[in-house]
Coordinates of C-alpha atoms in Angstrom, one line a residue:
M1172 CA 0.0 0.0 0.0
S1173 CA 1.0 3.6 -0.3
K1174 CA 3.5 5.0 2.2
K1175 CA 1.4 8.1 2.4
M1176 CA -1.8 6.7 3.8
S1177 CA -4.2 9.2 5.3
T1178 CA -5.4 8.8 8.9
E1179 CA -8.8 7.7 7.5
E1180 CA -7.3 5.0 5.3
M1181 CA -5.2 3.7 8.3
Q1182 CA -8.4 3.5 10.4
I1183 CA -10.2 1.6 7.7
A1184 CA -7.3 -0.8 7.2
A1185 CA -7.2 -1.4 10.9
R1186 CA -10.9 -2.2 11.0
A1187 CA -10.5 -4.5 8.0
R1188 CA -7.7 -6.4 9.7
K1189 CA -9.7 -6.7 13.0
H1190 CA -12.8 -8.0 11.2
K1191 CA -11.1 -10.2 8.6
G1192 CA -13.6 -12.0 6.5
E1193 CA -16.5 -9.9 7.8
A1194 CA -18.6 -7.3 6.0
L1195 CA -18.0 -3.7 7.2
T1196 CA -20.7 -1.1 7.7
N1197 CA -20.8 2.7 8.3
L1198 CA -17.9 3.3 5.9
H1199 CA -19.5 6.4 4.3
Q1200 CA -18.6 8.4 7.4
F1201 CA -15.0 8.5 6.1
I1202 CA -16.1 10.4 2.9
D1203 CA -16.1 14.1 3.7
E1204 CA -15.3 17.4 2.0
G1205 CA -11.6 16.8 2.6
I1206 CA -11.4 13.5 0.8
L1207 CA -13.5 15.0 -2.1
Q1208 CA -11.1 17.9 -2.3
R1209 CA -8.1 15.6 -2.4
S1210 CA -9.9 13.5 -5.0
Y1211 CA -10.5 16.5 -7.2
H1212 CA -6.8 17.5 -7.1
S1213 CA -5.7 14.0 -8.0
L1214 CA -7.6 13.9 -11.3
N1215 CA -6.0 14.3 -14.7
K1216 CA -6.1 18.0 -15.4
Q1217 CA -6.0 17.4 -19.1
S1218 CA -8.9 15.0 -19.3
S1219 CA -11.9 15.6 -21.6
A1220 CA -15.2 17.0 -20.4
G1221 CA -18.1 14.7 -19.7
V1222 CA -21.7 15.2 -20.6
D1223 CA -22.0 18.3 -18.4
G1224 CA -19.3 20.1 -20.4
H1225 CA -17.1 20.8 -17.3
S1226 CA -13.3 20.5 -17.7
W1227 CA -11.1 20.1 -14.6
Q1228 CA -10.3 23.8 -14.8
S1229 CA -13.9 25.1 -15.2
Y1230 CA -15.1 22.9 -12.3
G1231 CA -12.3 24.3 -10.1
Q1232 CA -14.0 27.7 -10.4
V1233 CA -17.2 26.4 -8.8
Q1234 CA -16.0 23.5 -6.6
A1235 CA -16.2 25.5 -3.4
D1236 CA -20.0 25.6 -3.8
R1237 CA -20.4 22.3 -5.6
L1238 CA -18.5 19.9 -3.4
P1239 CA -20.7 20.4 -0.2
E1240 CA -23.7 19.9 -2.4
L1241 CA -22.2 16.8 -4.0
L1242 CA -21.4 15.4 -0.6
S1243 CA -24.9 16.1 0.7
K1244 CA -26.5 14.3 -2.2
F1245 CA -24.2 11.3 -1.9
K1246 CA -25.0 10.9 1.8
A1247 CA -28.7 11.3 1.3
G1248 CA -28.7 8.9 -1.6
S1249 CA -30.2 11.5 -4.0
Y1250 CA -27.2 11.8 -6.3
K1251 CA -27.9 10.5 -9.8
A1252 CA -25.0 9.1 -11.8
P1253 CA -24.9 11.0 -15.1
P1254 CA -24.4 9.2 -18.4
V1255 CA -20.9 8.4 -19.5
R1256 CA -19.8 10.0 -22.8
R1257 CA -18.3 7.4 -25.0
T1258 CA -15.7 8.2 -27.6
Y1259 CA -13.1 6.2 -29.5
I1260 CA -9.3 6.4 -29.7
P1261 CA -7.0 4.6 -32.2
K1262 CA -5.8 1.1 -31.4
G1263 CA -3.0 -0.1 -33.5
R1264 CA -3.1 0.8 -37.2
D1265 CA -6.7 0.2 -38.0
G1266 CA -8.6 -0.6 -34.9
Q1267 CA -10.3 1.7 -32.3
R1268 CA -10.8 1.3 -28.6
P1269 CA -13.9 2.7 -26.8
L1270 CA -13.2 5.2 -24.1
G1271 CA -15.7 6.3 -21.5
I1272 CA -15.6 9.8 -20.1
P1273 CA -17.5 10.5 -16.9
T1274 CA -18.2 14.0 -15.6
I1275 CA -15.6 15.6 -13.3
E1276 CA -18.1 15.5 -10.4
D1277 CA -18.7 11.8 -11.0
K1278 CA -14.9 11.2 -11.0
I1279 CA -14.5 13.0 -7.7
L1280 CA -17.1 10.8 -6.0
Q1281 CA -15.8 7.6 -7.6
E1282 CA -12.3 8.5 -6.4
G1283 CA -13.6 9.2 -2.9
V1284 CA -15.3 5.8 -2.7
R1285 CA -12.3 4.1 -4.2
R1286 CA -10.0 5.6 -1.6
T1287 CA -12.4 4.4 1.1
L1288 CA -12.7 0.8 -0.1
T1289 CA -9.1 0.2 -1.2
P1290 CA -7.7 -0.2 2.3
I1291 CA -10.2 -3.0 3.0
Y1292 CA -9.3 -5.0 -0.1
E1293 CA -5.6 -4.4 0.3
E1294 CA -5.9 -6.6 3.4
D1295 CA -7.5 -9.4 1.3
F1296 CA -5.7 -9.2 -2.1
K1297 CA -3.0 -11.8 -2.8
D1298 CA 0.7 -11.0 -3.1
F1299 CA 0.7 -12.4 -6.7
S1300 CA -1.8 -9.8 -7.8
F1301 CA -0.1 -6.7 -9.2
G1302 CA -2.4 -4.7 -11.5
F1303 CA -4.2 -1.5 -10.3
R1304 CA -2.5 -1.5 -7.0
K1305 CA -0.1 1.1 -5.6
G1306 CA 3.5 0.0 -5.2
R1307 CA 2.9 -3.1 -7.4
S1308 CA 4.3 -2.6 -10.9
A1309 CA 4.4 -4.7 -14.1
H1310 CA 8.1 -5.1 -13.6
Q1311 CA 7.6 -6.6 -10.2
A1312 CA 5.1 -9.1 -11.7
I1313 CA 7.7 -10.1 -14.3
R1314 CA 10.4 -10.4 -11.7
Y1315 CA 8.1 -12.6 -9.6
M1316 CA 7.4 -14.9 -12.6
F1317 CA 11.1 -15.0 -13.5
T1318 CA 11.9 -16.4 -10.0
E1319 CA 9.2 -19.0 -10.1
V1320 CA 10.1 -20.3 -13.6
S1321 CA 13.9 -20.0 -13.4
F1322 CA 14.7 -21.2 -9.9
R1323 CA 11.7 -23.4 -9.2
K1324 CA 11.5 -25.1 -12.6
K1325 CA 7.8 -24.4 -13.2
H1326 CA 8.0 -24.9 -16.9
Y1327 CA 4.4 -25.9 -17.8
I1328 CA 2.7 -22.6 -18.5
I1329 CA -1.0 -21.8 -19.0
D1330 CA -1.2 -18.6 -21.0
A1331 CA -4.8 -17.4 -20.6
D1332 CA -6.8 -14.6 -22.3
I1333 CA -10.2 -13.5 -21.0
K1334 CA -12.6 -12.3 -23.7
D1335 CA -13.8 -8.7 -23.1
Y1336 CA -13.3 -9.0 -19.4
F1337 CA -14.2 -5.5 -18.3
G1338 CA -17.4 -5.6 -20.4
S1339 CA -18.4 -9.0 -19.2
I1340 CA -18.4 -8.7 -15.4
N1341 CA -21.7 -10.0 -14.1
H1342 CA -23.4 -7.4 -11.9
S1343 CA -25.3 -9.9 -9.7
Q1344 CA -22.1 -11.8 -9.0
L1345 CA -20.2 -8.6 -8.4
R1346 CA -22.8 -7.6 -5.8
A1347 CA -22.5 -11.0 -4.1
F1348 CA -18.7 -10.6 -3.9
L1349 CA -19.1 -7.1 -2.5
D1350 CA -21.5 -8.4 0.2
R1351 CA -18.6 -10.3 1.7
R1352 CA -16.7 -7.2 2.8
V1353 CA -18.9 -4.1 2.3
K1354 CA -22.4 -3.6 3.5
D1355 CA -22.5 0.1 3.8
G1356 CA -25.9 1.1 2.3
V1357 CA -24.8 4.5 1.1
I1358 CA -21.7 3.2 -0.7
R1359 CA -23.4 0.1 -2.1
K1360 CA -26.3 2.2 -3.4
M1361 CA -23.9 4.5 -5.2
I1362 CA -22.0 1.6 -6.8
D1363 CA -25.3 0.2 -8.1
K1364 CA -26.0 3.6 -9.7
W1365 CA -22.6 3.6 -11.4
L1366 CA -23.1 0.1 -12.7
K1367 CA -26.5 1.1 -14.2
A1368 CA -25.3 4.5 -15.5
G1369 CA -26.2 5.1 -19.2
I1370 CA -23.6 5.4 -22.0
L1371 CA -24.1 8.3 -24.4
E1372 CA -22.8 7.5 -27.9
D1373 CA -23.7 9.4 -31.1
K1374 CA -26.6 11.1 -29.2
Q1375 CA -28.0 7.7 -28.3
L1376 CA -28.3 6.6 -24.7
H1377 CA -28.2 3.0 -23.7
Y1378 CA -27.8 1.2 -20.4
P1379 CA -25.3 -1.7 -19.8
T1380 CA -26.5 -4.9 -18.1
E1381 CA -22.9 -6.1 -17.4
G1382 CA -19.4 -4.8 -17.1
T1383 CA -17.8 -2.2 -14.9
P1384 CA -18.5 1.6 -15.2
Q1385 CA -17.0 2.9 -18.5
G1386 CA -13.9 5.0 -17.8
G1387 CA -14.8 5.1 -14.1
L1388 CA -12.1 5.5 -11.4
I1389 CA -13.9 2.8 -9.4
S1390 CA -13.7 0.3 -12.2
P1391 CA -10.1 -1.0 -11.7
L1392 CA -10.9 -1.8 -8.0
L1393 CA -14.2 -3.5 -8.9
S1394 CA -12.5 -5.6 -11.6
N1395 CA -9.8 -6.6 -9.2
I1396 CA -12.3 -7.6 -6.6
Y1397 CA -14.1 -9.8 -9.1
L1398 CA -11.0 -11.7 -10.2
H1399 CA -9.8 -11.9 -6.7
Y1400 CA -12.8 -14.2 -5.9
V1401 CA -13.2 -15.9 -9.3
L1402 CA -9.5 -16.7 -9.8
D1403 CA -7.1 -15.7 -7.0
E1404 CA -8.8 -17.2 -4.0
W1405 CA -10.0 -20.2 -6.0
F1406 CA -6.7 -21.2 -7.4
S1407 CA -4.5 -20.5 -4.3
E1408 CA -6.9 -21.9 -1.6
Q1409 CA -8.8 -24.6 -3.4
I1410 CA -6.7 -25.8 -6.4
Q1411 CA -3.1 -25.6 -5.3
P1412 CA -3.5 -27.8 -2.2
L1413 CA -4.8 -30.6 -4.5
L1414 CA -2.0 -30.5 -6.9
K1415 CA 0.8 -33.1 -7.0
G1416 CA 3.6 -30.7 -7.8
E1417 CA 4.4 -27.1 -7.2
S1418 CA 2.6 -24.2 -9.0
F1419 CA 2.3 -20.4 -9.2
I1420 CA 0.0 -17.8 -10.4
V1421 CA 0.8 -14.2 -11.3
R1422 CA -1.9 -11.7 -12.3
Y1423 CA -1.8 -8.2 -13.6
A1424 CA -5.3 -6.7 -13.9
D1425 CA -7.0 -9.2 -16.3
D1426 CA -3.8 -10.8 -17.6
F1427 CA -2.6 -13.8 -15.7
I1428 CA -0.2 -16.7 -16.1
L1429 CA -0.3 -20.1 -14.3
G1430 CA 2.9 -22.2 -14.0
F1431 CA 3.4 -25.8 -12.9
T1432 CA 6.2 -28.3 -12.3
D1433 CA 4.0 -31.2 -13.2
G1434 CA 2.5 -31.5 -16.6
K1435 CA -0.6 -33.5 -15.5
D1436 CA -1.4 -30.8 -12.9
A1437 CA -1.3 -28.2 -15.7
Q1438 CA -3.5 -30.3 -17.9
R1439 CA -6.1 -30.8 -15.2
V1440 CA -6.2 -27.1 -14.4
M1441 CA -6.4 -26.3 -18.1
E1442 CA -9.6 -28.5 -18.4
V1443 CA -11.3 -27.0 -15.4
L1444 CA -10.4 -23.3 -15.9
P1445 CA -13.0 -22.5 -18.6
K1446 CA -15.7 -24.1 -16.4
R1447 CA -14.7 -21.9 -13.5
F1448 CA -14.8 -18.7 -15.6
G1449 CA -18.0 -19.7 -17.3
K1450 CA -19.7 -20.1 -13.9
Y1451 CA -19.2 -16.3 -13.4
G1452 CA -20.1 -15.2 -16.9
L1453 CA -16.6 -15.0 -18.2
E1454 CA -15.1 -16.7 -21.3
L1455 CA -11.5 -17.6 -22.0
H1456 CA -10.5 -17.0 -25.6
P1457 CA -10.2 -20.4 -27.2
D1458 CA -7.5 -19.4 -29.7
K1459 CA -5.4 -17.3 -27.2
T1460 CA -5.5 -19.6 -24.2
R1461 CA -3.0 -22.4 -24.4
L1462 CA -0.8 -24.8 -22.4
I1463 CA 2.8 -24.9 -23.3
K1464 CA 6.0 -26.5 -22.0
L1465 CA 8.9 -24.1 -22.0
G1466 CA 11.9 -25.5 -23.7
D1467 CA 10.0 -27.5 -26.2
K1468 CA 10.1 -26.6 -29.8
P1469 CA 6.5 -26.8 -31.0
K1470 CA 5.9 -27.3 -34.7
G1471 CA 4.9 -24.0 -36.2
G1472 CA 4.1 -22.5 -32.9
P1473 CA 5.9 -20.1 -30.6
R1474 CA 8.4 -21.4 -28.0
G1475 CA 7.3 -18.9 -25.4
F1476 CA 4.4 -16.7 -24.3
D1477 CA 3.5 -13.1 -24.2
F1478 CA 2.8 -11.3 -20.9
L1479 CA 2.8 -7.5 -20.2
G1480 CA 4.4 -6.5 -23.5
F1481 CA 7.2 -9.1 -23.5
T1482 CA 7.7 -12.5 -25.1
H1483 CA 9.1 -14.8 -22.4
F1484 CA 11.1 -17.9 -23.2
L1485 CA 13.7 -20.2 -21.8
G1486 CA 17.3 -19.5 -22.6
K1487 CA 20.7 -20.1 -21.1
S1488 CA 22.4 -17.7 -18.8
R1489 CA 26.1 -16.8 -19.0
K1490 CA 26.7 -19.6 -16.5
G1491 CA 24.9 -22.1 -18.7
K1492 CA 21.7 -22.4 -16.6
W1493 CA 18.2 -22.4 -18.1
V1494 CA 16.4 -19.2 -17.1
L1495 CA 13.3 -17.3 -18.2
K1496 CA 14.4 -14.6 -20.6
R1497 CA 12.4 -11.9 -22.2
K1498 CA 12.3 -9.6 -25.2
T1499 CA 9.8 -6.9 -26.5
S1500 CA 6.9 -8.8 -28.0
R1501 CA 6.6 -8.5 -31.8
K1502 CA 3.1 -6.8 -31.4
K1503 CA 4.3 -4.1 -29.0
F1504 CA 7.5 -3.5 -30.9
T1505 CA 5.6 -3.0 -34.2
Q1506 CA 3.0 -0.8 -32.4
A1507 CA 5.6 1.4 -30.8
L1508 CA 7.5 1.8 -34.1
N1509 CA 4.3 2.7 -36.0
N1510 CA 3.5 5.3 -33.4
M1511 CA 6.9 6.8 -33.6
R1512 CA 6.8 6.7 -37.4
G1513 CA 3.5 8.6 -37.5
W1514 CA 4.6 11.2 -35.0
I1515 CA 7.9 11.9 -36.8
S1516 CA 6.2 12.2 -40.1
Q1517 CA 3.7 14.8 -38.7
H1518 CA 6.5 16.8 -37.0
R1519 CA 9.2 16.5 -39.6
H1520 CA 9.2 20.3 -40.2
T1521 CA 10.0 21.1 -36.6
P1522 CA 13.5 22.5 -36.1
L1523 CA 15.9 19.7 -35.3
I1524 CA 17.0 21.4 -32.1
E1525 CA 13.4 20.9 -30.9
L1526 CA 12.5 17.7 -32.8
I1527 CA 15.3 15.4 -31.5
P1528 CA 14.7 16.3 -27.8
A1529 CA 11.0 15.5 -28.3
I1530 CA 12.0 12.1 -29.9
N1531 CA 14.4 11.5 -27.0
A1532 CA 11.5 11.9 -24.5
K1533 CA 9.6 9.2 -26.4
L1534 CA 12.6 7.0 -26.5
R1535 CA 13.2 7.4 -22.8
G1536 CA 9.6 6.3 -22.2
H1537 CA 10.1 3.2 -24.3
Y1538 CA 13.4 2.3 -22.6
N1539 CA 12.0 3.0 -19.2
Y1540 CA 9.5 0.2 -19.7
Y1541 CA 11.2 -2.2 -22.0
G1542 CA 14.7 -1.6 -20.6
V1543 CA 15.0 -4.9 -18.6
T1544 CA 17.6 -7.6 -18.3
F1545 CA 17.9 -9.8 -21.5
N1546 CA 16.2 -7.2 -23.7
S1547 CA 19.2 -5.2 -24.9
R1548 CA 19.1 -6.5 -28.4
M1549 CA 15.5 -5.3 -29.0
L1550 CA 16.3 -1.9 -27.5
Q1551 CA 19.2 -1.5 -29.9
K1552 CA 16.9 -2.6 -32.8
F1553 CA 14.3 0.0 -31.7
H1554 CA 16.9 2.7 -31.6
H1555 CA 18.2 1.7 -35.0
E1556 CA 14.8 1.7 -36.6
V1557 CA 13.9 5.1 -35.1
S1558 CA 17.1 6.4 -36.6
R1559 CA 16.2 5.2 -40.0
I1560 CA 12.7 6.7 -39.8
L1561 CA 14.1 10.0 -38.7
H1562 CA 16.7 9.9 -41.5
K1563 CA 13.9 9.3 -44.1
W1564 CA 11.6 12.1 -42.9
I1565 CA 14.2 14.9 -42.4
N1566 CA 15.2 14.3 -46.1
R1567 CA 11.6 15.0 -47.0
R1568 CA 11.5 18.4 -45.3
G1569 CA 12.3 20.2 -48.6
G1570 CA 15.1 22.8 -49.0
K1571 CA 18.7 22.4 -50.1
T1572 CA 20.0 20.3 -47.2
V1573 CA 20.7 16.7 -48.1
W1574 CA 21.3 14.3 -45.2
N1575 CA 23.3 11.4 -46.4
W1576 CA 23.9 8.7 -43.9
Q1577 CA 27.4 9.8 -42.9
R1578 CA 26.3 13.4 -42.2
F1579 CA 23.1 12.1 -40.4
S1580 CA 25.3 9.8 -38.2
K1581 CA 27.2 12.8 -37.0
L1582 CA 23.9 14.6 -36.2
I1583 CA 22.5 11.8 -34.0
H1584 CA 25.8 10.8 -32.4
Q1585 CA 27.6 14.1 -32.0
W1586 CA 25.7 17.3 -32.9
Q1587 CA 22.3 16.4 -31.5
P1588 CA 22.5 12.9 -30.0
L1589 CA 19.6 10.5 -30.2
L1590 CA 19.1 8.9 -26.8
K1591 CA 20.8 5.5 -26.6
P1592 CA 19.2 2.5 -25.0
K1593 CA 19.6 1.9 -21.3
I1594 CA 18.6 -1.0 -19.0
Y1595 CA 16.5 0.6 -16.3
H1596 CA 15.4 -2.6 -14.6
S1597 CA 18.3 -4.9 -13.9
Y1598 CA 17.5 -8.1 -12.1
R1599 CA 20.4 -9.1 -9.9
S1600 CA 19.0 -12.6 -9.6
A1601 CA 19.2 -13.0 -13.3
K1602 CA 22.9 -12.2 -13.3
S1603 CA 23.7 -14.7 -10.6
V1604 CA 22.6 -17.8 -12.5

């Protein structure tokens, strides 16, 4: 949990520990003007306006009057969750991804409720759950998986994919799960309103019957709660004790990997997993969920699996031991390169003294995530491809300057250096084997 927990959050956490496994009541008392004020200031200041037209800045001009009113309506149960405006953003080269945009006021209230419920569930969530939790990053999930596979030889892997998880969560089942820990009437009534809130798209209003609130700040917590009971508790408390060999689970949001030392264990879990998910209205993608044995060379298939933007596979360390290595996945590499290509082409007329620092900022972001042990080659490849793209487009700027490769090399290595790759996440355990 965050090192900067408020007094209220510490009180809630203490109550959750004291009443482990019990439903808590009278939680709405912790939501006051102070928490709503902090929630407002934590919002993305650049986010788009919802259906009421208020931006973060414009709401700030009226918040002194609006926040007390918002709190009063919430406590009285008279607050009505406004429709969520749906728009679409590019996904890859051709696809689009739906994006829900709640009102600023709705975000404030959702953030306030999220801050109140999080300390409760942080007492319950498992250590192998990393997504949507403070202090638990994707790199920590990868490191955890590296240890389980490399040092404990759990080479039978179930690589699972849930179809449209966030849009498929069953509302009745979610309410039943919430009943186990939260029975505050004010908060539960508010969550119900968010689940039922309309979605406004192309001036048409429709109401969802399943899924978490579109774009809602409460959604990540609700989705984590759902999988905590459907998957995490079930596998760790009911399935693992029955297995012959050792096993592990690592989950980041709706992405998860199961690993086993015994192939028959893996096969049995593979058979029961779709039934478990189907019981709660979820479906595993039949073409993207598979059981593999690391180290095998499957005919026509991949020898590893993708997780959190990396392809993971067995390889030999410098000391000749088999360890779980990783490289940027082909999909994410291509996507990042296409994004960079599009951006450079649009900004090719920007002066080089401004253009290259802007590219460096994007490169730094890429290296910061993908700069992990064993991935140096893909970082170097990305740097090389970006250099080629930049060379191509600055030669299409017009004018008399011709950038042959020799002159261009001096530009990106001496005059205006292009940021070189760097490993930001070095796993010491990986170097010791």
